[in-house]
Amino acid sequence: MTIKYQDELSLAVQAARKAGRLIRDKLYRHRVTETKSCLSDLVTEVDREAEGCIVRLLKQYFPGHAIIGEEQQGNCTGEPGGNMTWYVDPLDGTTNFVFGVPFCAVSIALADHGVPVLGVVHDPLREETFTAVQGAGARLNGSTISADKSIATLERSLLVTGYPGNIANRPRMHQINYRHVIDCCNNLRALGSAALELAYVAGGRLTGFWEVSLRPWDVAAGMVLVQEAGGTVSNLVGQPLQIAEDVDIVATNGLIQQELLNCLSWRNELPTVGVS
Ligand code: IPD
Ligand code: CA
Ligand code: CA
């Protein structure tokens, strides 16, 4: 059987590791921190350099593909949503990086006609590369991984979430009753890199993840990982996830998906605002 997207996978891994070396070299040594949508939405020269190095490689080997990178949104090449579109988050976890918390990742995904089919999430500080291709399973440094099927209830689950960098979206997040969620599960984490948190759900280290007001490059790679690891991904009302401009996501080992959705009881009354 021929497995599709193998050339794309090798290049995405190569690009993620190259950008990862840059991030590792600059941790604790980066110079300039700027802000984007608000004071808490940070960007560094490392975000831009890492994205430049990934985009150059993708353009060189796949000149016909569209590329949407977080830091050059207005400047992407090709036609997003067309046949083949790359989603690049060169440094997911910039706030951790800036503060010196060693938890961040490079996230690269490929979507075919709008459906994410390939995901690479690379943790440059632990040298862990999570990869998945639609229909071919998920791997960590080449070894097969799967979501943790030994946990079937929320009360035994270790959950993870995140808080929007753009403070304008925090009222959306506050629609969730955190006290209720914490009372229903083993415990709740917020580790600061959506892509790596999704990879941890795929690898069975965490049972479930949710976050509101994310962007396609935060989740596209991680969603392929979770699905290929046997987990389930949906929006906050349990419908299939679309890689639109704004993403509300729930991803679990599959067994607790419905119980987590019930617990979150999402009744959204506010739209996502601004771009972060
Ligand atoms: C952020 C991280 C974080 C999440 C934020 C994202 P960035 O991405 O994924 O975990 O909570 O909502 O914006 O800005 O570090 O690439
Ligand atoms: Ca991100
Ligand atoms: Ca980023």
XYZ file of N, CA and C and ligand atoms in Angstrom:
846
model
N 0.844 -1.193 0.000
C 0.000 0.000 0.000
C 0.890 1.258 0.000
N 0.541 2.200 -0.886
C 1.329 3.443 -0.915
C 0.777 4.415 0.128
N 1.686 4.922 0.952
C 1.245 5.928 1.920
C 1.476 7.296 1.299
N 0.414 8.110 1.297
C 0.503 9.426 0.642
C 1.308 10.417 1.487
N 1.686 11.479 0.873
C 2.312 12.653 1.516
C 3.664 12.355 2.183
N 4.381 11.326 1.722
C 5.653 10.996 2.391
C 6.740 12.042 2.114
N 6.785 12.601 0.886
C 7.782 13.648 0.597
C 7.485 14.893 1.429
N 6.188 15.195 1.524
C 5.774 16.366 2.304
C 6.130 16.160 3.783
N 5.948 14.929 4.264
C 6.255 14.638 5.674
C 7.750 14.813 5.956
N 8.592 14.231 5.073
C 10.047 14.359 5.310
C 10.459 15.820 5.339
N 9.904 16.607 4.402
C 10.308 18.009 4.368
C 9.810 18.763 5.599
N 8.569 18.464 6.017
C 8.022 19.151 7.198
C 8.856 18.813 8.433
N 9.292 17.581 8.567
C 10.127 17.192 9.712
C 11.469 17.933 9.641
N 12.054 17.947 8.453
C 13.337 18.651 8.266
C 13.194 20.135 8.638
N 12.119 20.752 8.152
C 11.906 22.188 8.408
C 11.663 22.433 9.898
N 10.867 21.571 10.533
C 10.547 21.764 11.956
C 11.810 21.614 12.803
N 12.666 20.660 12.437
C 13.892 20.460 13.238
C 14.871 21.616 13.025
N 14.913 22.136 11.795
C 15.803 23.269 11.519
C 15.351 24.497 12.332
N 14.051 24.776 12.296
C 13.525 25.902 13.081
C 13.721 25.626 14.568
N 13.591 24.373 14.954
C 13.750 23.986 16.361
C 15.146 24.269 16.877
N 16.164 24.056 16.022
C 17.558 24.321 16.443
C 17.737 25.810 16.736
N 17.091 26.611 15.881
C 17.161 28.069 16.057
C 16.521 28.475 17.397
N 15.362 27.884 17.690
C 14.662 28.205 18.943
C 15.519 27.785 20.143
N 16.078 26.575 20.066
C 16.876 26.068 21.189
C 18.097 26.959 21.423
N 18.744 27.361 20.318
C 19.941 28.195 20.448
C 19.631 29.552 21.066
N 18.405 30.041 20.830
C 18.084 31.414 21.276
C 17.357 31.460 22.612
N 16.958 30.297 23.153
C 16.265 30.315 24.448
C 17.219 30.947 25.459
N 16.733 31.866 26.239
C 17.508 32.643 27.224
C 18.463 33.656 26.572
N 18.487 33.707 25.211
C 19.430 34.652 24.583
C 18.731 35.577 23.570
N 17.368 35.485 23.496
C 16.701 36.325 22.503
C 16.720 37.773 22.977
N 16.642 38.687 22.034
C 16.794 40.099 22.385
C 15.448 40.820 22.459
N 14.822 41.023 21.316
C 13.679 41.930 21.268
C 12.357 41.193 21.428
N 11.519 41.701 22.303
C 10.152 41.198 22.411
C 9.208 42.326 22.033
N 8.328 42.057 21.068
C 7.340 43.068 20.681
C 5.962 42.550 21.044
N 4.942 43.415 20.913
C 3.578 42.960 21.168
C 2.785 43.024 19.867
N 1.722 42.189 19.810
C 0.866 42.188 18.612
C -0.487 42.816 18.960
N -1.516 41.968 19.211
C -2.866 42.527 19.419
C -3.012 43.300 20.731
N -2.183 42.947 21.740
C -2.289 43.607 23.043
C -0.993 43.338 23.811
N -0.869 43.906 25.006
C 0.365 43.789 25.795
C 0.789 42.357 26.098
N -0.207 41.436 26.191
C 0.142 40.057 26.550
C 0.328 39.170 25.311
N 0.186 39.729 24.116
C 0.328 38.949 22.880
C 1.729 39.227 22.320
N 2.680 38.357 22.641
C 4.100 38.644 22.383
C 4.608 38.030 21.082
N 5.631 38.665 20.519
C 6.329 38.094 19.363
C 7.807 38.470 19.479
N 8.686 37.580 19.049
C 10.124 37.865 19.112
C 10.726 37.714 17.718
N 11.986 38.101 17.608
C 12.664 37.926 16.321
C 12.823 36.439 16.020
N 12.782 35.611 17.051
C 12.936 34.166 16.846
C 11.701 33.589 16.134
N 10.502 34.088 16.506
C 9.281 33.657 15.801
C 9.450 33.915 14.298
N 9.933 35.122 13.972
C 10.020 35.512 12.555
C 11.127 34.738 11.832
N 12.268 34.605 12.491
C 13.377 33.865 11.840
C 12.994 32.407 11.630
N 12.356 31.807 12.625
C 11.969 30.388 12.510
C 10.958 30.222 11.376
N 10.003 31.149 11.295
C 9.016 31.039 10.223
C 9.680 31.211 8.854
N 10.605 32.178 8.772
C 11.314 32.406 7.505
C 12.020 31.143 7.053
N 12.651 30.467 7.976
C 13.428 29.283 7.577
C 12.502 28.138 7.123
N 11.340 28.006 7.758
C 10.376 26.962 7.335
C 9.775 27.312 5.978
N 9.338 28.563 5.839
C 8.653 28.973 4.608
C 9.600 28.858 3.399
N 10.875 29.219 3.594
C 11.839 29.110 2.487
C 11.929 27.671 1.994
N 12.015 26.723 2.919
C 12.112 25.313 2.527
C 10.845 24.835 1.809
N 9.684 25.184 2.374
C 8.416 24.741 1.763
C 8.269 25.307 0.350
N 8.615 26.591 0.200
C 8.488 27.230 -1.122
C 9.412 26.585 -2.139
N 10.626 26.248 -1.665
C 11.635 25.667 -2.568
C 11.173 24.301 -3.098
N 10.629 23.457 -2.233
C 10.287 22.092 -2.639
C 8.846 21.948 -3.126
N 7.938 22.816 -2.658
C 6.534 22.728 -3.085
C 6.039 24.107 -3.521
N 6.596 24.627 -4.637
C 6.272 25.998 -5.038
C 4.794 26.210 -5.360
N 4.069 25.143 -5.663
C 2.648 25.303 -6.007
C 1.720 25.315 -4.809
N 2.255 25.038 -3.625
C 1.389 24.969 -2.446
C 1.213 26.344 -1.797
N 0.045 26.578 -1.214
C -0.167 27.808 -0.435
C 0.462 27.635 0.951
N 0.911 28.736 1.519
C 1.502 28.688 2.867
C 0.886 29.793 3.718
N 0.337 29.407 4.861
C -0.149 30.405 5.815
C 0.695 30.288 7.071
N 1.510 31.306 7.300
C 2.352 31.320 8.497
C 1.816 32.362 9.461
N 1.909 32.078 10.744
C 1.339 32.989 11.727
C 1.885 34.404 11.607
N 3.182 34.517 11.376
C 3.802 35.845 11.439
C 3.755 36.602 10.118
N 3.334 35.965 9.044
C 3.289 36.660 7.754
C 1.923 36.460 7.115
N 0.874 36.553 7.954
C -0.467 36.253 7.467
C -0.849 37.007 6.203
N -0.529 38.331 6.173
C -0.935 39.141 5.037
C -0.090 38.865 3.817
N 0.861 37.987 3.964
C 1.923 37.856 2.993
C 2.041 36.430 2.475
N 0.991 35.617 2.759
C 1.140 34.199 2.438
C 1.140 33.984 0.929
N 1.750 32.882 0.521
C 1.826 32.606 -0.906
C 0.697 31.668 -1.290
N 0.342 31.660 -2.587
C -0.666 30.718 -3.080
C -2.070 31.084 -2.612
N -2.985 30.145 -2.846
C -4.402 30.375 -2.568
C -4.849 29.521 -1.390
N -4.955 30.103 -0.159
C -5.344 29.284 0.982
C -6.704 28.627 0.758
N -6.846 27.398 1.265
C -8.105 26.682 1.074
C -8.151 25.973 -0.268
N -7.149 26.193 -1.119
C -7.076 25.507 -2.416
C -6.628 24.068 -2.219
N -6.005 23.488 -3.240
C -5.636 22.074 -3.160
C -4.782 21.765 -1.949
N -3.644 22.440 -1.849
C -2.688 22.123 -0.785
C -2.284 23.391 -0.048
N -2.514 23.422 1.247
C -2.164 24.594 2.058
C -1.389 24.165 3.298
N -0.241 24.780 3.491
C 0.544 24.545 4.710
C 0.132 25.552 5.772
N 0.013 25.101 7.010
C -0.224 25.980 8.154
C 0.994 25.896 9.063
N 1.632 27.039 9.281
C 2.906 27.051 10.004
C 2.812 27.920 11.257
N 3.032 27.306 12.406
C 3.253 28.087 13.629
C 4.706 27.833 14.017
N 5.578 28.823 13.742
C 7.015 28.582 13.890
C 7.444 28.422 15.342
N 6.679 29.020 16.246
C 7.005 28.935 17.676
C 5.689 29.006 18.439
N 5.168 27.853 18.800
C 3.921 27.825 19.555
C 4.297 27.746 21.037
N 3.914 28.806 21.758
C 4.354 28.900 23.156
C 5.335 30.053 23.299
N 5.103 31.129 22.546
C 6.018 32.282 22.602
C 6.114 32.862 24.010
N 4.991 32.907 24.727
C 5.041 33.484 26.079
C 5.954 32.653 26.972
N 5.846 31.321 26.890
C 6.770 30.467 27.646
C 8.210 30.767 27.256
N 8.460 30.849 25.946
C 9.812 31.108 25.428
C 10.368 32.414 25.996
N 9.541 33.455 25.971
C 9.982 34.773 26.438
C 10.312 34.745 27.936
N 9.489 34.019 28.703
C 9.707 33.974 30.154
C 10.720 32.898 30.561
N 11.166 32.095 29.583
C 12.158 31.060 29.893
C 11.554 29.777 30.432
N 10.275 29.541 30.168
C 9.651 28.270 30.566
C 9.866 27.281 29.409
N 10.566 26.177 29.635
C 10.944 25.312 28.514
C 9.814 24.398 28.032
N 8.782 25.000 27.443
C 7.672 24.219 26.883
C 7.144 24.979 25.671
N 7.605 24.604 24.489
C 7.164 25.255 23.256
C 7.412 24.282 22.101
N 6.899 24.615 20.930
C 7.011 23.677 19.812
C 6.953 24.404 18.478
N 7.398 23.698 17.445
C 7.200 24.122 16.058
C 6.046 23.273 15.539
N 5.083 23.904 14.887
C 3.915 23.154 14.409
C 3.730 23.397 12.915
N 3.706 22.311 12.144
C 3.540 22.420 10.691
C 2.483 21.406 10.251
N 1.479 21.898 9.510
C 0.432 20.992 9.022
C 0.223 21.213 7.537
N -0.257 20.184 6.864
C -0.642 20.308 5.459
C -2.120 19.947 5.345
N -2.890 20.843 4.695
C -4.309 20.547 4.459
C -4.529 20.320 2.967
N -5.321 19.292 2.661
C -5.653 18.953 1.274
C -7.127 19.324 1.087
N -7.405 20.300 0.239
C -8.766 20.801 0.057
C -9.423 21.148 1.398
N -8.663 21.812 2.259
C -9.213 22.308 3.531
C -9.211 21.290 4.660
N -8.815 20.031 4.375
C -8.810 19.009 5.433
C -7.368 18.726 5.855
N -7.011 18.957 7.132
C -5.646 18.653 7.563
C -5.346 17.162 7.408
N -4.239 16.850 6.707
C -3.908 15.447 6.418
C -2.530 15.056 6.942
N -1.760 16.036 7.359
C -0.396 15.757 7.816
C -0.078 16.729 8.947
N 0.523 16.224 9.998
C 0.883 17.108 11.106
C 2.245 16.765 11.671
N 3.032 17.809 11.940
C 4.324 17.640 12.614
C 4.366 18.646 13.761
N 4.569 18.139 14.969
C 4.767 19.016 16.126
C 6.104 18.613 16.726
N 7.044 19.554 16.706
C 8.409 19.251 17.150
C 8.743 20.055 18.408
N 9.125 19.344 19.459
C 9.563 19.989 20.709
C 11.090 20.067 20.674
N 11.631 21.273 20.411
C 13.079 21.378 20.219
C 13.871 21.203 21.515
N 13.227 21.348 22.664
C 13.951 21.293 23.929
C 14.044 19.871 24.466
N 13.172 18.996 24.011
C 13.235 17.572 24.409
C 13.574 16.680 23.225
N 13.786 17.295 22.059
C 14.067 16.540 20.829
C 12.984 15.492 20.588
N 11.731 15.903 20.724
C 10.615 14.996 20.463
C 9.868 15.483 19.225
N 9.776 14.628 18.224
C 9.060 14.987 17.004
C 7.840 14.090 16.857
N 6.662 14.696 16.981
C 5.398 13.977 16.810
C 4.965 14.142 15.361
N 4.627 13.044 14.699
C 4.227 13.119 13.285
C 2.977 12.282 13.044
N 2.183 12.701 12.072
C 1.021 11.888 11.682
C 0.637 12.218 10.258
N 0.216 11.186 9.550
C -0.329 11.357 8.207
C -1.665 10.630 8.183
N -2.655 11.260 7.560
C -4.002 10.687 7.519
C -3.975 9.231 7.059
N -4.529 8.354 7.848
C -4.627 6.938 7.483
C -3.386 6.124 7.799
N -2.339 6.760 8.328
C -1.081 6.027 8.559
C -0.630 6.064 10.019
N -1.491 6.517 10.923
C -1.158 6.496 12.344
C -0.306 7.681 12.788
N -0.029 7.704 14.085
C 0.763 8.792 14.672
C 2.031 8.222 15.286
N 3.093 9.024 15.264
C 4.391 8.548 15.763
C 5.078 9.605 16.616
N 5.945 9.131 17.494
C 6.841 10.015 18.249
C 8.249 9.504 17.999
N 9.075 10.350 17.377
C 10.431 9.961 16.963
C 10.427 8.599 16.271
N 9.406 8.379 15.428
C 9.352 7.168 14.598
C 8.606 6.001 15.213
N 8.308 6.035 16.518
C 7.592 4.915 17.142
C 6.104 5.241 17.268
N 5.283 4.239 17.001
C 3.830 4.456 17.034
C 3.356 4.903 18.419
N 2.443 5.878 18.420
C 1.847 6.327 19.685
C 0.333 6.214 19.589
N -0.325 6.182 20.751
C -1.788 6.198 20.737
C -2.321 6.931 21.961
N -3.529 7.427 21.798
C -4.195 8.101 22.907
C -4.430 7.086 24.020
N -4.541 7.580 25.257
C -4.656 6.689 26.417
C -6.078 6.145 26.543
N -6.248 4.877 26.173
C -7.585 4.265 26.216
C -7.851 3.585 27.557
N -6.943 3.750 28.511
C -7.164 3.108 29.807
C -8.056 3.974 30.709
N -8.331 5.208 30.261
C -9.157 6.110 31.069
C -10.475 6.373 30.345
N -11.588 6.074 31.022
C -12.889 6.194 30.352
C -13.815 7.193 31.034
N -13.349 7.824 32.114
C -14.220 8.784 32.806
C -13.467 10.093 33.053
N -14.248 11.144 33.137
C -13.663 12.467 33.366
C -12.975 12.536 34.732
N -13.568 11.882 35.711
C -12.995 12.001 37.063
C -11.598 11.412 37.160
N -11.228 10.549 36.203
C -9.873 9.991 36.200
C -8.950 10.727 35.209
N -9.485 11.733 34.537
C -8.751 12.359 33.423
C -7.877 13.529 33.851
N -6.704 13.617 33.227
C -5.867 14.814 33.376
C -6.123 15.690 32.151
N -6.726 16.835 32.391
C -7.122 17.729 31.300
C -6.131 18.883 31.167
N -6.170 19.505 29.998
C -5.312 20.673 29.763
C -6.113 21.688 28.954
N -5.860 22.960 29.216
C -6.517 24.015 28.451
C -5.537 25.158 28.244
N -5.981 26.227 27.612
C -5.113 27.382 27.401
C -5.943 28.645 27.417
N -5.248 29.756 27.580
C -5.921 31.033 27.699
C -5.490 31.909 26.525
N -6.452 32.517 25.826
C -6.118 33.297 24.632
C -5.094 34.395 24.902
N -4.103 34.503 24.002
C -3.098 35.552 24.119
C -3.736 36.922 23.962
N -4.729 37.025 23.074
C -5.430 38.284 22.864
C -6.484 38.443 23.968
N -6.265 39.400 24.863
C -7.158 39.504 26.034
C -8.595 39.815 25.627
N -8.783 40.332 24.422
C -10.148 40.616 23.960
C -10.985 39.338 23.891
N -10.314 38.182 23.816
C -11.052 36.915 23.729
C -11.220 36.229 25.082
N -10.724 36.822 26.132
C -10.868 36.160 27.437
C -12.328 36.102 27.923
N -13.181 37.103 27.614
C -14.603 36.946 27.992
C -15.233 35.695 27.381
N -14.805 35.302 26.195
C -15.323 34.046 25.596
C -14.914 32.863 26.469
N -13.639 32.865 26.867
C -13.118 31.794 27.698
C -13.867 31.719 29.031
N -14.213 32.888 29.574
C -14.875 32.928 30.889
C -16.303 32.401 30.842
N -16.819 32.115 29.630
C -18.150 31.495 29.557
C -18.122 30.064 30.088
N -16.905 29.525 30.243
C -16.775 28.173 30.799
C -16.672 28.246 32.315
N -17.371 27.332 32.972
C -17.338 27.291 34.437
C -16.144 26.428 34.869
N -15.006 27.089 35.061
C -13.764 26.364 35.381
C -13.870 25.602 36.695
N -14.556 26.202 37.641
C -14.703 25.547 38.934
C -15.395 24.192 38.754
N -16.437 24.178 37.932
C -17.177 22.934 37.685
C -16.268 21.912 36.987
N -15.517 22.366 35.975
C -14.646 21.439 35.236
C -13.601 20.837 36.179
N -12.986 21.684 36.995
C -11.947 21.194 37.913
C -12.535 20.196 38.911
N -13.765 20.442 39.338
C -14.410 19.505 40.268
C -14.730 18.158 39.613
N -14.818 18.139 38.272
C -15.231 16.907 37.567
C -14.055 16.026 37.139
N -12.814 16.552 37.166
C -11.700 15.774 36.602
C -10.636 15.479 37.660
N -9.643 14.687 37.293
C -8.510 14.448 38.208
C -7.809 15.771 38.480
N -7.453 16.496 37.386
C -6.849 17.809 37.550
C -6.772 18.514 36.207
N -6.463 19.804 36.250
C -6.434 20.629 35.038
C -5.095 21.343 34.939
N -4.499 21.315 33.745
C -3.234 22.002 33.485
C -3.456 23.099 32.431
N -2.543 24.053 32.355
C -2.471 25.002 31.238
C -0.983 25.166 30.966
N -0.479 24.475 29.942
C 0.970 24.374 29.753
C 1.535 25.426 28.799
N 0.657 26.070 27.986
C 1.103 27.211 27.204
C 1.528 26.948 25.771
N 1.272 25.755 25.252
C 1.500 25.508 23.826
C 0.417 24.545 23.338
N -0.575 25.105 22.639
C -1.715 24.293 22.186
C -1.255 23.117 21.330
N -0.281 23.378 20.440
C 0.184 22.318 19.530
C 0.796 21.160 20.320
N 1.613 21.510 21.320
C 2.288 20.456 22.089
C 1.302 19.759 23.033
N 0.341 20.500 23.528
C -0.698 19.894 24.376
C -1.496 18.869 23.571
N -1.814 19.210 22.322
C -2.525 18.242 21.465
C -1.646 17.012 21.208
N -0.362 17.256 20.986
C 0.558 16.123 20.767
C 0.601 15.226 22.007
N 0.518 15.821 23.185
C 0.522 15.031 24.431
C -0.772 14.217 24.568
N -1.892 14.748 24.079
C -3.132 13.941 24.077
C -2.929 12.756 23.127
N -2.328 13.031 21.967
C -2.063 11.943 21.003
C -1.130 10.892 21.592
N -0.179 11.339 22.388
C 0.801 10.410 22.957
C 0.348 9.760 24.255
N -0.875 10.051 24.705
C -1.411 9.415 25.910
C -0.909 10.014 27.210
N -0.240 11.190 27.138
C 0.268 11.815 28.369
C -0.806 12.654 29.050
N -1.751 13.148 28.261
C -2.878 13.919 28.780
C -4.147 13.294 28.207
N -5.263 13.400 28.955
C -6.480 12.722 28.497
C -7.326 13.598 27.576
N -7.357 14.906 27.853
C -8.192 15.762 27.012
C -7.750 17.211 27.053
N -8.074 17.920 25.986
C -7.688 19.330 25.813
C -8.869 20.106 25.270
N -9.045 21.342 25.734
C -9.955 22.251 25.041
C -9.406 23.651 25.098
N -9.763 24.451 24.114
C -9.423 25.875 24.138
C -10.329 26.596 23.156
N -10.604 27.877 23.440
C -11.419 28.677 22.522
C -10.550 29.735 21.851
N -11.046 30.226 20.704
C -10.412 31.337 19.974
C -8.971 31.056 19.576
N -8.707 29.837 19.159
C -7.391 29.540 18.595
C -7.412 29.838 17.100
N -6.272 29.682 16.459
C -6.158 29.949 15.026
C -5.720 28.650 14.331
N -5.929 28.571 13.008
C -5.671 27.299 12.316
C -4.265 26.734 12.556
N -3.243 27.614 12.591
C -1.864 27.112 12.736
C -1.589 26.572 14.142
N -2.445 26.935 15.132
C -2.278 26.382 16.484
C -2.696 24.910 16.538
N -3.698 24.544 15.729
C -4.356 23.248 15.936
C -4.266 22.263 14.772
N -3.944 22.756 13.559
C -4.078 21.878 12.381
C -3.201 20.630 12.498
N -1.944 20.796 12.934
C -1.053 19.624 13.053
C -1.509 18.725 14.198
N -1.828 19.335 15.332
C -2.224 18.562 16.509
C -3.496 17.774 16.280
N -4.412 18.311 15.481
C -5.660 17.557 15.266
C -5.412 16.291 14.457
N -4.482 16.348 13.496
C -4.155 15.118 12.740
C -3.518 14.099 13.691
N -2.641 14.601 14.563
C -1.986 13.698 15.533
C -3.012 12.977 16.409
N -3.954 13.740 16.968
C -4.936 13.136 17.879
C -5.812 12.135 17.123
N -6.290 12.522 15.950
C -7.160 11.613 15.192
C -6.422 10.330 14.824
N -5.167 10.478 14.375
C -4.410 9.293 13.957
C -3.959 8.438 15.139
N -3.976 9.036 16.333
C -3.620 8.277 17.541
C -4.853 7.604 18.139
N -5.994 7.715 17.449
C -7.213 7.042 17.923
C -8.079 7.905 18.807
N -7.734 9.183 18.942
C -8.543 10.098 19.744
C -9.633 10.744 18.906
N -10.336 11.691 19.539
C -11.452 12.372 18.861
C -11.244 13.881 18.957
N -11.584 14.567 17.861
C -11.466 16.030 17.820
C -12.801 16.604 17.354
N -13.271 17.642 18.029
C -14.508 18.300 17.578
C -14.460 19.765 17.988
N -15.522 20.507 17.611
C -15.628 21.847 18.173
C -16.299 21.735 19.551
N -16.630 22.855 20.165
C -17.116 22.769 21.552
C -18.560 22.302 21.680
N -19.251 22.147 20.527
C -20.593 21.575 20.612
C -20.629 20.193 19.957
N -19.457 19.611 19.771
C -19.391 18.222 19.327
C -19.467 18.015 17.823
N -19.428 19.115 17.052
C -19.460 18.957 15.589
C -18.043 18.809 15.041
N -17.901 18.247 13.816
C -16.573 18.122 13.216
C -15.881 19.478 13.159
N -14.588 19.473 13.413
C -13.833 20.727 13.457
C -13.476 21.193 12.050
N -13.753 22.445 11.763
C -13.351 23.057 10.489
C -12.145 23.951 10.765
N -11.169 23.921 9.848
C -10.002 24.801 10.017
C -10.355 26.183 9.463
N -11.174 26.903 10.237
C -11.587 28.240 9.808
C -10.628 29.251 10.416
N -10.937 30.501 10.275
C -10.138 31.583 10.874
C -9.993 31.413 12.385
N -11.116 31.116 13.037
C -11.126 30.977 14.495
C -11.549 29.568 14.846
N -10.886 29.002 15.848
C -11.132 27.601 16.160
C -11.406 27.436 17.656
N -12.533 26.828 17.979
C -12.814 26.359 19.345
C -12.691 24.848 19.271
N -11.892 24.254 20.141
C -11.552 22.839 19.948
C -11.645 22.033 21.251
N -12.130 20.803 21.111
C -12.059 19.797 22.180
C -11.402 18.566 21.565
N -10.354 18.055 22.195
C -9.653 16.871 21.676
C -9.355 15.952 22.849
N -9.753 14.694 22.721
C -9.563 13.756 23.843
C -9.155 12.376 23.333
N -9.026 11.467 24.290
C -8.743 10.070 23.941
C -9.947 9.398 23.267
N -11.033 10.126 23.106
C -12.240 9.591 22.470
C -13.239 9.128 23.515
N -12.769 8.438 24.531
C -13.671 7.843 25.526
C -14.337 8.897 26.420
N -13.677 10.018 26.626
C -14.252 11.047 27.515
C -14.794 12.241 26.723
N -14.807 12.140 25.393
C -15.188 13.304 24.575
C -16.566 13.852 24.972
N -17.561 12.966 24.996
C -18.925 13.426 25.266
C -19.060 13.946 26.696
N -18.415 13.249 27.626
C -18.520 13.693 29.024
C -17.867 15.071 29.207
N -16.743 15.297 28.505
C -16.096 16.613 28.597
C -16.971 17.681 27.938
N -17.553 17.361 26.781
C -18.445 18.328 26.114
C -19.613 18.686 27.033
N -20.189 17.668 27.689
C -21.315 17.924 28.604
C -20.867 18.824 29.751
N -19.686 18.549 30.263
C -19.166 19.303 31.391
C -18.893 20.764 30.995
N -18.399 20.979 29.785
C -18.095 22.339 29.332
C -19.383 23.133 29.062
N -20.447 22.417 28.662
C -21.777 23.020 28.394
C -21.673 24.337 27.630
N -20.993 24.281 26.512
C -20.683 25.503 25.766
C -21.930 26.108 25.127
N -22.266 27.309 25.532
C -23.331 28.066 24.865
C -22.720 29.405 24.503
N -22.116 29.440 23.342
C -21.351 30.636 23.003
C -22.243 31.820 22.683
N -21.958 32.926 23.333
C -22.731 34.129 23.041
C -21.850 35.250 22.502
N -20.538 34.975 22.366
C -19.624 36.035 21.942
C -18.769 35.559 20.771
N -18.578 36.404 19.749
C -17.675 36.020 18.659
C -16.216 36.230 19.045
N -15.319 35.486 18.394
C -13.883 35.753 18.567
C -13.580 37.123 17.977
N -12.761 37.907 18.677
C -12.397 39.230 18.162
C -10.915 39.309 17.835
N -10.620 40.075 16.787
C -9.227 40.402 16.473
C -8.426 39.188 16.034
N -7.210 39.463 15.643
C -6.304 38.438 15.177
C -5.158 38.395 16.150
N -4.791 37.193 16.602
C -3.638 37.134 17.506
C -2.555 36.256 16.921
C -0.508 30.404 21.838
C -0.304 29.041 22.506
C -1.066 29.006 23.812
C -2.523 29.312 23.619
C -2.692 30.663 22.932
C -1.935 30.664 21.592
P 1.537 31.357 20.349
O 0.195 30.440 20.591
O -0.757 28.008 21.686
O -0.993 27.734 24.402
O -3.160 29.323 24.871
O -4.053 30.868 22.722
O -2.116 31.922 20.977
O 1.088 32.773 20.354
O 2.480 31.047 21.439
O 1.972 30.891 19.002
Ca 0.314 29.384 18.393
Ca 3.367 31.266 17.355
